[in-house]
Tab-separated table of C-alpha atoms in Angstrom:
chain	number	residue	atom	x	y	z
A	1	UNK	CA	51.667	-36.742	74.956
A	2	UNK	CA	48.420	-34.852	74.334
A	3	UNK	CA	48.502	-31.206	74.098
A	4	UNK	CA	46.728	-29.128	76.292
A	5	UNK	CA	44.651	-26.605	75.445
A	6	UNK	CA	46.273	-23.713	77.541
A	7	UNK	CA	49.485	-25.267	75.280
A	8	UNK	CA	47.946	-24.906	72.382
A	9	UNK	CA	46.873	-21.068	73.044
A	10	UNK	CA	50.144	-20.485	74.046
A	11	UNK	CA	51.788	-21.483	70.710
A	12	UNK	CA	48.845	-19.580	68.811
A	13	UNK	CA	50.163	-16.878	70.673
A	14	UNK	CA	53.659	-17.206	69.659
A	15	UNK	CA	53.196	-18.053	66.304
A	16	UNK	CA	50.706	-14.506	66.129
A	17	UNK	CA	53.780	-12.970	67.323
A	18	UNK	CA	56.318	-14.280	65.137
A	19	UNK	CA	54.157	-12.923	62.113
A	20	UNK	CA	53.465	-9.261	64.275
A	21	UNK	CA	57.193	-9.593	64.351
A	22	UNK	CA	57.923	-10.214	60.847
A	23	UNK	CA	55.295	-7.555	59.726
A	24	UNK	CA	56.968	-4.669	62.063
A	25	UNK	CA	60.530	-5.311	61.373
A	26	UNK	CA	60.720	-6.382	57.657
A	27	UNK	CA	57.350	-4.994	56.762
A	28	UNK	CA	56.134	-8.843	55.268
A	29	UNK	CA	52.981	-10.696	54.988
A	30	UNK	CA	51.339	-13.148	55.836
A	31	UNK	CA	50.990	-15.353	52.745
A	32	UNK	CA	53.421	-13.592	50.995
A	33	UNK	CA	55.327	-15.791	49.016
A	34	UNK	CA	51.642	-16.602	47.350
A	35	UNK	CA	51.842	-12.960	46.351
A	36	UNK	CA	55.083	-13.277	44.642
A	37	UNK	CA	55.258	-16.470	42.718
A	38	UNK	CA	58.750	-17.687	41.716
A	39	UNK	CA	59.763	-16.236	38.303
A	40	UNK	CA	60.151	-18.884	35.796
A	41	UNK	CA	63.611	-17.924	34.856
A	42	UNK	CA	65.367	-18.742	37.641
A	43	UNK	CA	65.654	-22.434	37.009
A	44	UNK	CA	67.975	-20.996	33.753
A	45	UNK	CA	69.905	-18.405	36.575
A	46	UNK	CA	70.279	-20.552	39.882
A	47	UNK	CA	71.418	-23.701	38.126
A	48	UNK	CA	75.331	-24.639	38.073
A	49	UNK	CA	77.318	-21.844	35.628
A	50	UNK	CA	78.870	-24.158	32.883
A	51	UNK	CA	82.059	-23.185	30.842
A	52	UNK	CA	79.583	-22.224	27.872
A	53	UNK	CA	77.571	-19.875	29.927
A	54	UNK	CA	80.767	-17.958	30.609
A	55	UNK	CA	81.045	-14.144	28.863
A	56	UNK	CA	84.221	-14.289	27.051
A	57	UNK	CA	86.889	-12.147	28.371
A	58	UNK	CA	86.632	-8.778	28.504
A	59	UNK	CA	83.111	-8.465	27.062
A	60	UNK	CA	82.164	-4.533	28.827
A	61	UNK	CA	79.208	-6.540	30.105
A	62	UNK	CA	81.184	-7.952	33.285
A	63	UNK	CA	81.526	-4.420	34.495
A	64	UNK	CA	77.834	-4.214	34.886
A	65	UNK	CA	76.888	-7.979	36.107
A	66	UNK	CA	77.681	-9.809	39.270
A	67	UNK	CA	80.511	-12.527	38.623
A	68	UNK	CA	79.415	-16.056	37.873
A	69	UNK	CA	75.492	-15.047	36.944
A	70	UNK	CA	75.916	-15.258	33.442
A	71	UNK	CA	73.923	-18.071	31.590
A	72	UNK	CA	73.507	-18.892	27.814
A	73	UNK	CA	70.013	-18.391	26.617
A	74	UNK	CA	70.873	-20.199	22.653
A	75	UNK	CA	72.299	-18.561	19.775
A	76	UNK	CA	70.809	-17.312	16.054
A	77	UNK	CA	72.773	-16.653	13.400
A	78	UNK	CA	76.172	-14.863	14.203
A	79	UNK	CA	75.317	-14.336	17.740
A	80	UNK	CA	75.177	-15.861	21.113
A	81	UNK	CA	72.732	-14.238	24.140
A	82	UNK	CA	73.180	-14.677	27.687
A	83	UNK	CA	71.447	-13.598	30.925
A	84	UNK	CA	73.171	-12.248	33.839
A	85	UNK	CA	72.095	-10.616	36.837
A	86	UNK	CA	72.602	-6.609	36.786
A	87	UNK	CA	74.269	-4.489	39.450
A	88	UNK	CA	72.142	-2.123	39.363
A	89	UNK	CA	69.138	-3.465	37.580
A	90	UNK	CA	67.582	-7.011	37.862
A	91	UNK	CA	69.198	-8.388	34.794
A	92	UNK	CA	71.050	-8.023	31.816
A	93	UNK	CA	70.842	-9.393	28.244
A	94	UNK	CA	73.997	-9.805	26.391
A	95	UNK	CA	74.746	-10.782	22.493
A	96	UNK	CA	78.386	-12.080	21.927
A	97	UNK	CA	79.263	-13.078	18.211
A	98	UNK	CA	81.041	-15.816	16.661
A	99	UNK	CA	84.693	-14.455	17.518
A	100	UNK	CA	83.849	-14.031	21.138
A	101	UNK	CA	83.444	-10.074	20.574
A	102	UNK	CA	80.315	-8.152	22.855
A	103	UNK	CA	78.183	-6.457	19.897
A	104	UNK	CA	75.484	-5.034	22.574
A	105	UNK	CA	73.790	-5.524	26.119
A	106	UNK	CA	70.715	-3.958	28.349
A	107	UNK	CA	69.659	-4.236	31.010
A	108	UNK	CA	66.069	-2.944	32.990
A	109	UNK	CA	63.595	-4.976	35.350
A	110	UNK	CA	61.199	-7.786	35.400
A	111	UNK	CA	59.815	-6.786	32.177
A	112	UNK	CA	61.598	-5.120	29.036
A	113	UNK	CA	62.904	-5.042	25.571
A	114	UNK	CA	65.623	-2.952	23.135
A	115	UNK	CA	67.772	-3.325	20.294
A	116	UNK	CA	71.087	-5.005	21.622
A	117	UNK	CA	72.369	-3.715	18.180
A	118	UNK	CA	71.106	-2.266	15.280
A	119	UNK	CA	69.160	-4.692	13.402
A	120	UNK	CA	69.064	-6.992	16.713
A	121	UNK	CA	65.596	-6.806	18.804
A	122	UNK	CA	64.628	-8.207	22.233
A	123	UNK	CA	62.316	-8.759	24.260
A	124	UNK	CA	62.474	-10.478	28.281
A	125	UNK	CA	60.421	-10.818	30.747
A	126	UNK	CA	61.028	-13.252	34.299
A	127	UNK	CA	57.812	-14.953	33.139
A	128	UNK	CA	57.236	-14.677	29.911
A	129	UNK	CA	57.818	-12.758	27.011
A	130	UNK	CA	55.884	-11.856	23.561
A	131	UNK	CA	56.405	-11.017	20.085
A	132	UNK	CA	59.728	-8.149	20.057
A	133	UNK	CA	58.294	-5.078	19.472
A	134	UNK	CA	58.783	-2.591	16.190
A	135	UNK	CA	59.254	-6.119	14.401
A	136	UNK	CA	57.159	-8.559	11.882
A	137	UNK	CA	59.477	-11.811	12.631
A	138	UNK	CA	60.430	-12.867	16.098
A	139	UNK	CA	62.066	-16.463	17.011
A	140	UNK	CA	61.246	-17.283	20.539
A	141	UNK	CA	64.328	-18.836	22.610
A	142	UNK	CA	61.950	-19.806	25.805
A	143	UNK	CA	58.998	-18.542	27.358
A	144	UNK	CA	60.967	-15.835	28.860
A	145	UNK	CA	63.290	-14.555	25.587
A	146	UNK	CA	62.359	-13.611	22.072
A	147	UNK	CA	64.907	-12.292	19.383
A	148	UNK	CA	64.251	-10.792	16.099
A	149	UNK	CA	67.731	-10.078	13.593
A	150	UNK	CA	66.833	-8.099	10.857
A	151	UNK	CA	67.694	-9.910	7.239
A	152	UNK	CA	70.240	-7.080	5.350
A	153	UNK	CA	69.123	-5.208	2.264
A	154	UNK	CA	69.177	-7.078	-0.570
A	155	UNK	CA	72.042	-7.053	-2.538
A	156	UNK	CA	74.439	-8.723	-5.059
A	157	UNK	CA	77.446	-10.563	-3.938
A	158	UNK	CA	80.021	-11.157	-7.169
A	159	UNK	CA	82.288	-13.826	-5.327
A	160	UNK	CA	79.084	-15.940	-4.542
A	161	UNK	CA	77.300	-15.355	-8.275
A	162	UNK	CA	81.042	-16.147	-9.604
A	163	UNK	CA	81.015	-19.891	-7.167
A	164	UNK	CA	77.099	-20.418	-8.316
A	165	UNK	CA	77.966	-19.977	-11.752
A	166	UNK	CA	80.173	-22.530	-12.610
A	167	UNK	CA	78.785	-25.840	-14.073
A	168	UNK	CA	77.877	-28.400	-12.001
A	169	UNK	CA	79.682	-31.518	-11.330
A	170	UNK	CA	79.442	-34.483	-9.671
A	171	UNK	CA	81.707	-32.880	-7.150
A	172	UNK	CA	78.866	-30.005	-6.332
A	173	UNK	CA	76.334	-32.823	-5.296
A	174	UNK	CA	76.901	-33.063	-1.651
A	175	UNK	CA	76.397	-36.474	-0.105
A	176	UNK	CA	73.758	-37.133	2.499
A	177	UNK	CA	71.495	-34.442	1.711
A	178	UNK	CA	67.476	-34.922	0.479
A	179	UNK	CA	67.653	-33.020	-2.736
A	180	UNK	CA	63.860	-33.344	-3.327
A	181	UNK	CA	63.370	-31.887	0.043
A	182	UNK	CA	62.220	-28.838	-2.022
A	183	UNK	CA	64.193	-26.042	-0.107
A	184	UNK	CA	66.695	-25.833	-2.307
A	185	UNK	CA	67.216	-25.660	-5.829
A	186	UNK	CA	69.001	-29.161	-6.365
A	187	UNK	CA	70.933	-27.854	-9.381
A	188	UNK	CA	72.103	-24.826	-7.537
A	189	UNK	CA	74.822	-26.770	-5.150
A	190	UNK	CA	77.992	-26.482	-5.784
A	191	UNK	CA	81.279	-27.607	-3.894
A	192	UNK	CA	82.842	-24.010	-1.476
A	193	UNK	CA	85.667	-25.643	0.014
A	194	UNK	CA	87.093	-29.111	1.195
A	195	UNK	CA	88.846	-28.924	5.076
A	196	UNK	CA	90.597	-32.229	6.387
A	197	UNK	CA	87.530	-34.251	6.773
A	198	UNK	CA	84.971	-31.839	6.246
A	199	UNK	CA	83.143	-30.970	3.009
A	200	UNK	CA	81.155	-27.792	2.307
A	201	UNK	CA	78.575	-26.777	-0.042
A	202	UNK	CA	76.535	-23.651	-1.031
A	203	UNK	CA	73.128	-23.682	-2.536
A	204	UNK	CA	70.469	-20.969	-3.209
A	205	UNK	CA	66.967	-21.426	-1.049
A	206	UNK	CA	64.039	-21.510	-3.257
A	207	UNK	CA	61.740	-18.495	-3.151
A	208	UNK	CA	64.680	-16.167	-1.863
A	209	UNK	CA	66.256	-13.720	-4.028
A	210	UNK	CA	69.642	-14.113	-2.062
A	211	UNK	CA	69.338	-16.710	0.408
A	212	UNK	CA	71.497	-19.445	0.138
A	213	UNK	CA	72.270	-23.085	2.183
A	214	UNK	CA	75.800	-24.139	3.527
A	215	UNK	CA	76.071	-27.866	3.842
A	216	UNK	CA	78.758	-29.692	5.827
A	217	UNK	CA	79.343	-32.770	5.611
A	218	UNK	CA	81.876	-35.172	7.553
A	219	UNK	CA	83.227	-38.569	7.040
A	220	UNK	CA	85.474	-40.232	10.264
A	221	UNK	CA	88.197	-42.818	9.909
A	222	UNK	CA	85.637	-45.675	9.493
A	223	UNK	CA	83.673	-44.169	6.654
A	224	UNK	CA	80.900	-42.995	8.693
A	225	UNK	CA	79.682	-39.778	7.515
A	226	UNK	CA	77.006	-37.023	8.405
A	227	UNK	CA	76.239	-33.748	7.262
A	228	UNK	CA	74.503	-29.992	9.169
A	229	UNK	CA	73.141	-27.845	6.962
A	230	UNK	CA	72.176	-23.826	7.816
A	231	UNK	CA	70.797	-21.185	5.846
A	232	UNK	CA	70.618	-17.642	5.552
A	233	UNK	CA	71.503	-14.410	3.456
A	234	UNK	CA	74.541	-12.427	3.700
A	235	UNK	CA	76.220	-14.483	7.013
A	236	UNK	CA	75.554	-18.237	7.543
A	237	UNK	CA	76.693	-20.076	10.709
A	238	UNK	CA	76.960	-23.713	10.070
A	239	UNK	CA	77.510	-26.318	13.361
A	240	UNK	CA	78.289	-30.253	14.465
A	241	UNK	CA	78.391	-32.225	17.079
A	242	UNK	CA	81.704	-32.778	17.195
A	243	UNK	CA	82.419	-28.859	18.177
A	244	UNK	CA	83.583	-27.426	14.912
A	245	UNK	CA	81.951	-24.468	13.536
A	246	UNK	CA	82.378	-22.332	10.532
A	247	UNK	CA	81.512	-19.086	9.359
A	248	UNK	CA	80.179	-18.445	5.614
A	249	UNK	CA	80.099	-14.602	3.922
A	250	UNK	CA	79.058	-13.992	1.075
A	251	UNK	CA	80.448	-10.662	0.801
A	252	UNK	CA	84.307	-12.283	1.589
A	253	UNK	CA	86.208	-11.559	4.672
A	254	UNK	CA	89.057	-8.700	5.343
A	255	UNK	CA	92.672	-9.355	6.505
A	256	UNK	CA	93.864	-12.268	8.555
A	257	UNK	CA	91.563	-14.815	10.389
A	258	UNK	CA	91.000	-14.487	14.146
A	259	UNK	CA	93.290	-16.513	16.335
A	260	UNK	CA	91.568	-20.307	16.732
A	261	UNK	CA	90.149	-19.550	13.179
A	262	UNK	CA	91.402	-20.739	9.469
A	263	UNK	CA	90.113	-19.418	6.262
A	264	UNK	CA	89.353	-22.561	3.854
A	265	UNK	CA	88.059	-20.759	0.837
A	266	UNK	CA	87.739	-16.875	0.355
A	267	UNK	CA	84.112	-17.173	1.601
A	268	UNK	CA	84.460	-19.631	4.466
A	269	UNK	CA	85.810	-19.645	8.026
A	270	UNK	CA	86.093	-22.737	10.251
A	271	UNK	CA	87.121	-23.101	13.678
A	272	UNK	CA	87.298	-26.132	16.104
A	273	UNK	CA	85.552	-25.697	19.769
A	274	UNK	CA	84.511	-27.535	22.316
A	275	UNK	CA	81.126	-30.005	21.555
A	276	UNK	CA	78.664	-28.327	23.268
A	277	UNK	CA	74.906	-30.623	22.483
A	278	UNK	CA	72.853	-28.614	25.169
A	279	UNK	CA	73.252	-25.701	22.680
A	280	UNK	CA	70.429	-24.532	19.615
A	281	UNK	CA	71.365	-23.246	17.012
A	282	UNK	CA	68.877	-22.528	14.793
């Protein structure tokens, strides 16, 4: 049915007052959501909360976010980072390390950066973020979230110079790696501990005074094997696939391993977790 035109005023009328309406009571605009575009990092916040974006128990960092809001932004090095939505600020950006322990959070508005802790830079913003101030380095998770860990002093570490040491043998040549792949120094490798299935391997990084590889390598029940390798100085965090992760230190470890966690060699710490591929780990 064709619309006349006294109907047609009549609903240009209403729809004026609808938006009179909106402007009086909740002081909008027309246009409005043109004026404030949807911040990019909400698809990471409003999609589904998985296990992994979970804060482990009793992190301090609950107290101060709204339940369920927390989401894993990737992890370098030791540590983990999530996102969460603040109580009393906009959000909050969290660092976890390898035993599930909080090490640092903050929290501020649309825009802003800190030092989660010390050595550990940040910097966020709901659209996008730059370099992390006060720094030289920065690794850039997403568009929205850039980290920067400082590398410790250098230093000498006598239970890694002891390992490095020894001769080589054909043991110390870990399989499935590209020794001409020029990172490392081929003849540096040699054999840190062997766990069920799993083989490990250090190995110094060319042009670094005290960085060094870990290799792991795995072979299944059918002979199939593949091998991770990570590298770093004092702390190395080395992952697969299959969920099992294991902490090097170069400087040794103190009393008894965590609960979940076995100590392989006096330098290495493995644990089994749950695969989780969505994950980076650089």
């Amino acid at each position: 049915m064709e619309m006349t035109s006294s109907a047609r005023w009549a609903r240009a009328v209403l729809a004026a007052a609808v938006v009179g309406l909106c402007v009086l009571v909740a002081g909008c605009t027309v246009g409005e959501e043109r004026a404030s575009p949807r911040p990019p990092v909400f698809d990471l916040l409003e999609r589904k909360q998985e296990v992994y974006d979970r804060l482990p128990p009793g992190s301090p960092a609950l107290l101060a976010v709204f339940a369920d809001s927390s989401r894993s932004i990737g992890a370098m090095g030791m540590y983990e980072f999530f996102l969460a939505r603040g109580l009393t600020a906009s959000y909050c950006v969290i660092a976890v390390d390898i035993y599930d322990v909080q090490v640092g959070q903050a929290c501020g508005g649309g825009v802003f950066d800190g030092e989660l802790a010390e050595g550990i830079r940040f910097a966020f913003g709901e659209f996008f973020a730059g370099s992390v101030p006060g720094t030289q380095s920065y690794m850039q998770f997403s568009a929205q979230f850039s980290i920067s860990i400082d590398e410790p002093a250098p230093r000498s570490y006598p239970a890694l110079e002891e390992i490095l040491a020894r001769p080589q043998t054909p043991s110390d040549i870990p399989p499935g790696v590209d020794l001409e792949g020029g990172w490392v120094y081929p003849e540096s490798f040699r054999l840190l501990a062997n766990d069920r299935r799993s083989v490990y391997h250090v190995a110094r990084v060319q042009g670094s005074r005290s960085g060094v590889c870990i290799a792991l390598y795995e072979q299944d029940e059918f002979g199939n094997g593949r091998g991770s390798i990570s590298c770093g100085t004092q702390d190395v965090v080395v992952y697969n696939a299959d969920g099992l992760a294991a902490h090097f230190s170069a400087l040794g470890f103190e009393g008894e391993a965590p609960e979940g966690w076995r100590q392989v060699s006096p330098l290495l710490r493995v644990k089994d977790i749950q695969p989780e591929p969505h994950r980076v780990f650089p």
